[in-house]
PDB file of C-alpha atoms in Angstrom:
ATOM      1  CA  GLN D   1     -51.799 152.894-114.137  1.00  0.00           C
ATOM      2  CA  VAL D   2     -52.525 155.494-111.261  1.00  0.00           C
ATOM      3  CA  GLN D   3     -56.024 156.355-110.472  1.00  0.00           C
ATOM      4  CA  LEU D   4     -57.029 159.848-108.777  1.00  0.00           C
ATOM      5  CA  VAL D   5     -60.086 160.180-107.059  1.00  0.00           C
ATOM      6  CA  GLU D   6     -61.130 163.754-105.923  1.00  0.00           C
ATOM      7  CA  SER D   7     -63.478 164.799-103.258  1.00  0.00           C
ATOM      8  CA  GLY D   8     -64.732 168.082-101.304  1.00  0.00           C
ATOM      9  CA  GLY D   9     -66.415 170.023-103.948  1.00  0.00           C
ATOM     10  CA  GLY D  10     -69.805 171.570-103.064  1.00  0.00           C
ATOM     11  CA  LEU D  11     -71.532 174.863-103.254  1.00  0.00           C
ATOM     12  CA  VAL D  12     -70.554 177.926-101.255  1.00  0.00           C
ATOM     13  CA  GLN D  13     -71.085 181.458-100.848  1.00  0.00           C
ATOM     14  CA  ALA D  14     -68.705 183.960-101.964  1.00  0.00           C
ATOM     15  CA  GLY D  15     -66.088 184.556 -99.468  1.00  0.00           C
ATOM     16  CA  GLY D  16     -66.402 180.992 -98.229  1.00  0.00           C
ATOM     17  CA  SER D  17     -63.689 178.149 -98.067  1.00  0.00           C
ATOM     18  CA  LEU D  18     -63.539 174.442 -99.319  1.00  0.00           C
ATOM     19  CA  ARG D  19     -61.052 172.037 -99.103  1.00  0.00           C
ATOM     20  CA  LEU D  20     -60.462 169.541-101.977  1.00  0.00           C
ATOM     21  CA  SER D  21     -58.557 166.385-101.434  1.00  0.00           C
ATOM     22  CA  CYS D  22     -57.364 163.800-104.220  1.00  0.00           C
ATOM     23  CA  ALA D  23     -56.222 160.169-103.526  1.00  0.00           C
ATOM     24  CA  ALA D  24     -54.010 158.312-105.739  1.00  0.00           C
ATOM     25  CA  SER D  25     -53.978 154.458-105.853  1.00  0.00           C
ATOM     26  CA  GLY D  26     -50.067 154.599-106.391  1.00  0.00           C
ATOM     27  CA  ARG D  27     -47.002 156.526-106.112  1.00  0.00           C
ATOM     28  CA  THR D  28     -46.887 159.737-107.978  1.00  0.00           C
ATOM     29  CA  PHE D  29     -44.408 162.661-108.393  1.00  0.00           C
ATOM     30  CA  ASN D  30     -45.536 166.254-109.328  1.00  0.00           C
ATOM     31  CA  MET D  31     -49.187 166.837-108.579  1.00  0.00           C
ATOM     32  CA  GLY D  32     -51.456 169.523-109.378  1.00  0.00           C
ATOM     33  CA  TRP D  33     -55.066 171.062-109.509  1.00  0.00           C
ATOM     34  CA  PHE D  34     -56.601 172.356-112.712  1.00  0.00           C
ATOM     35  CA  ARG D  35     -60.042 173.982-113.263  1.00  0.00           C
ATOM     36  CA  GLN D  36     -62.404 174.085-116.192  1.00  0.00           C
ATOM     37  CA  ALA D  37     -65.206 176.775-115.963  1.00  0.00           C
ATOM     38  CA  PRO D  38     -68.332 176.040-118.589  1.00  0.00           C
ATOM     39  CA  GLY D  39     -67.292 177.078-122.124  1.00  0.00           C
ATOM     40  CA  LYS D  40     -63.635 177.657-121.139  1.00  0.00           C
ATOM     41  CA  GLU D  41     -60.483 175.496-121.481  1.00  0.00           C
ATOM     42  CA  ARG D  42     -59.267 173.650-118.463  1.00  0.00           C
ATOM     43  CA  GLU D  43     -56.606 175.847-116.783  1.00  0.00           C
ATOM     44  CA  PHE D  44     -53.967 175.648-114.254  1.00  0.00           C
ATOM     45  CA  ALA D  45     -54.521 176.342-110.774  1.00  0.00           C
ATOM     46  CA  ALA D  46     -51.834 175.002-108.716  1.00  0.00           C
ATOM     47  CA  ALA D  47     -49.023 172.486-108.515  1.00  0.00           C
ATOM     48  CA  ILE D  48     -46.344 170.975-106.094  1.00  0.00           C
ATOM     49  CA  THR D  49     -43.286 169.041-106.399  1.00  0.00           C
ATOM     50  CA  TRP D  50     -43.009 165.379-104.977  1.00  0.00           C
ATOM     51  CA  SER D  51     -41.133 166.613-101.948  1.00  0.00           C
ATOM     52  CA  GLY D  52     -43.350 169.137-101.435  1.00  0.00           C
ATOM     53  CA  GLY D  53     -40.526 171.827-101.265  1.00  0.00           C
ATOM     54  CA  ARG D  54     -42.006 173.765-104.255  1.00  0.00           C
ATOM     55  CA  SER D  55     -45.475 174.857-105.216  1.00  0.00           C
ATOM     56  CA  ASP D  56     -46.888 177.380-107.727  1.00  0.00           C
ATOM     57  CA  TYR D  57     -50.078 179.006-108.081  1.00  0.00           C
ATOM     58  CA  ALA D  58     -51.903 180.611-110.967  1.00  0.00           C
ATOM     59  CA  ASP D  59     -52.133 184.517-110.553  1.00  0.00           C
ATOM     60  CA  SER D  60     -55.794 184.286-110.168  1.00  0.00           C
ATOM     61  CA  VAL D  61     -55.588 182.000-107.050  1.00  0.00           C
ATOM     62  CA  LYS D  62     -52.421 183.321-105.586  1.00  0.00           C
ATOM     63  CA  GLY D  63     -52.795 184.261-101.940  1.00  0.00           C
ATOM     64  CA  ARG D  64     -56.024 182.528-101.473  1.00  0.00           C
ATOM     65  CA  PHE D  65     -55.330 178.792-102.422  1.00  0.00           C
ATOM     66  CA  THR D  66     -52.845 176.710-100.824  1.00  0.00           C
ATOM     67  CA  ILE D  67     -51.638 173.000-102.175  1.00  0.00           C
ATOM     68  CA  SER D  68     -50.358 170.657 -99.805  1.00  0.00           C
ATOM     69  CA  ARG D  69     -49.445 166.866-100.060  1.00  0.00           C
ATOM     70  CA  ASP D  70     -49.066 163.873 -97.792  1.00  0.00           C
ATOM     71  CA  ASN D  71     -46.692 161.132 -99.446  1.00  0.00           C
ATOM     72  CA  ALA D  72     -47.324 158.585 -96.979  1.00  0.00           C
ATOM     73  CA  LYS D  73     -51.319 158.791 -97.935  1.00  0.00           C
ATOM     74  CA  ASN D  74     -50.680 159.510-101.332  1.00  0.00           C
ATOM     75  CA  THR D  75     -52.928 162.629-101.201  1.00  0.00           C
ATOM     76  CA  VAL D  76     -52.784 166.140-102.420  1.00  0.00           C
ATOM     77  CA  SER D  77     -55.142 168.789-101.123  1.00  0.00           C
ATOM     78  CA  LEU D  78     -56.114 172.298-102.236  1.00  0.00           C
ATOM     79  CA  GLN D  79     -57.397 174.632 -99.737  1.00  0.00           C
ATOM     80  CA  MET D  80     -59.450 177.360-101.169  1.00  0.00           C
ATOM     81  CA  ASN D  81     -60.369 180.446 -99.207  1.00  0.00           C
ATOM     82  CA  SER D  82     -61.988 183.750-100.156  1.00  0.00           C
ATOM     83  CA  LEU D  83     -63.654 182.092-102.839  1.00  0.00           C
ATOM     84  CA  LYS D  84     -65.112 184.348-105.624  1.00  0.00           C
ATOM     85  CA  PRO D  85     -67.933 183.409-108.278  1.00  0.00           C
ATOM     86  CA  GLU D  86     -65.412 183.252-110.903  1.00  0.00           C
ATOM     87  CA  ASP D  87     -63.583 180.160-109.150  1.00  0.00           C
ATOM     88  CA  THR D  88     -66.849 178.320-110.300  1.00  0.00           C
ATOM     89  CA  ALA D  89     -65.515 175.291-112.255  1.00  0.00           C
ATOM     90  CA  VAL D  90     -64.720 171.462-112.273  1.00  0.00           C
ATOM     91  CA  TYR D  91     -61.499 170.834-110.460  1.00  0.00           C
ATOM     92  CA  TYR D  92     -59.453 168.319-111.697  1.00  0.00           C
ATOM     93  CA  CYS D  93     -56.669 166.420-109.728  1.00  0.00           C
ATOM     94  CA  ALA D  94     -53.538 165.654-111.908  1.00  0.00           C
ATOM     95  CA  ALA D  95     -50.097 163.691-111.424  1.00  0.00           C
ATOM     96  CA  SER D  96     -46.892 163.036-113.045  1.00  0.00           C
ATOM     97  CA  GLY D  97     -45.364 159.496-113.249  1.00  0.00           C
ATOM     98  CA  ARG D  98     -41.951 161.405-113.583  1.00  0.00           C
ATOM     99  CA  ASN D  99     -39.980 163.460-111.125  1.00  0.00           C
ATOM    100  CA  TYR D 100     -39.307 166.847-112.769  1.00  0.00           C
ATOM    101  CA  GLY D 101     -37.823 168.458-109.736  1.00  0.00           C
ATOM    102  CA  TYR D 102     -39.881 171.486-110.371  1.00  0.00           C
ATOM    103  CA  THR D 103     -43.770 172.591-110.761  1.00  0.00           C
ATOM    104  CA  SER D 104     -45.513 172.717-113.854  1.00  0.00           C
ATOM    105  CA  ALA D 105     -48.654 174.484-115.337  1.00  0.00           C
ATOM    106  CA  SER D 106     -48.801 172.381-118.481  1.00  0.00           C
ATOM    107  CA  ARG D 107     -51.307 169.825-118.936  1.00  0.00           C
ATOM    108  CA  ARG D 108     -48.890 167.839-120.956  1.00  0.00           C
ATOM    109  CA  ASP D 109     -46.504 167.077-117.978  1.00  0.00           C
ATOM    110  CA  TYR D 110     -49.066 165.156-116.171  1.00  0.00           C
ATOM    111  CA  ASP D 111     -49.875 161.362-116.810  1.00  0.00           C
ATOM    112  CA  TYR D 112     -53.047 160.825-114.720  1.00  0.00           C
ATOM    113  CA  TRP D 113     -55.984 162.571-114.223  1.00  0.00           C
ATOM    114  CA  GLY D 114     -59.179 162.413-111.760  1.00  0.00           C
ATOM    115  CA  GLN D 115     -62.798 162.610-112.967  1.00  0.00           C
ATOM    116  CA  GLY D 116     -63.031 165.992-111.382  1.00  0.00           C
ATOM    117  CA  THR D 117     -65.207 167.576-108.661  1.00  0.00           C
ATOM    118  CA  GLN D 118     -67.654 170.385-109.054  1.00  0.00           C
ATOM    119  CA  VAL D 119     -67.050 173.688-106.980  1.00  0.00           C
ATOM    120  CA  THR D 120     -69.680 176.345-107.284  1.00  0.00           C
ATOM    121  CA  VAL D 121     -69.550 179.821-105.715  1.00  0.00           C
ATOM    122  CA  SER D 122     -72.615 181.828-105.408  1.00  0.00           C
ATOM    123  CA  SER D 123     -72.661 185.717-105.425  1.00  0.00           C
TER     124      SER D 123
END
């Protein structure tokens, strides 16, 4: 069982930046970030393949967020720039124990989940 631990959340003003990090206790393949705002379903934000060669983003974050990973350290990061109040949510790190070779925006393709880290963007 792989454990995921997120860090880096916090409170930031609109237009600001935050960097989220997620450390995995074991080897993982596809990794991603999802987010859940109050009263809403958990939604896809970004994903990256094991090699790091492919990444994908939700339209709502494209051009502002960047996902990256360091396989030597078993970590994945999400750099969030130009943050908006609508980015406020709990952000979850997710990882797959299978190598799909492509990015996935589906929660069903991820086997492990972190506890989440709160990101709050004030207007």
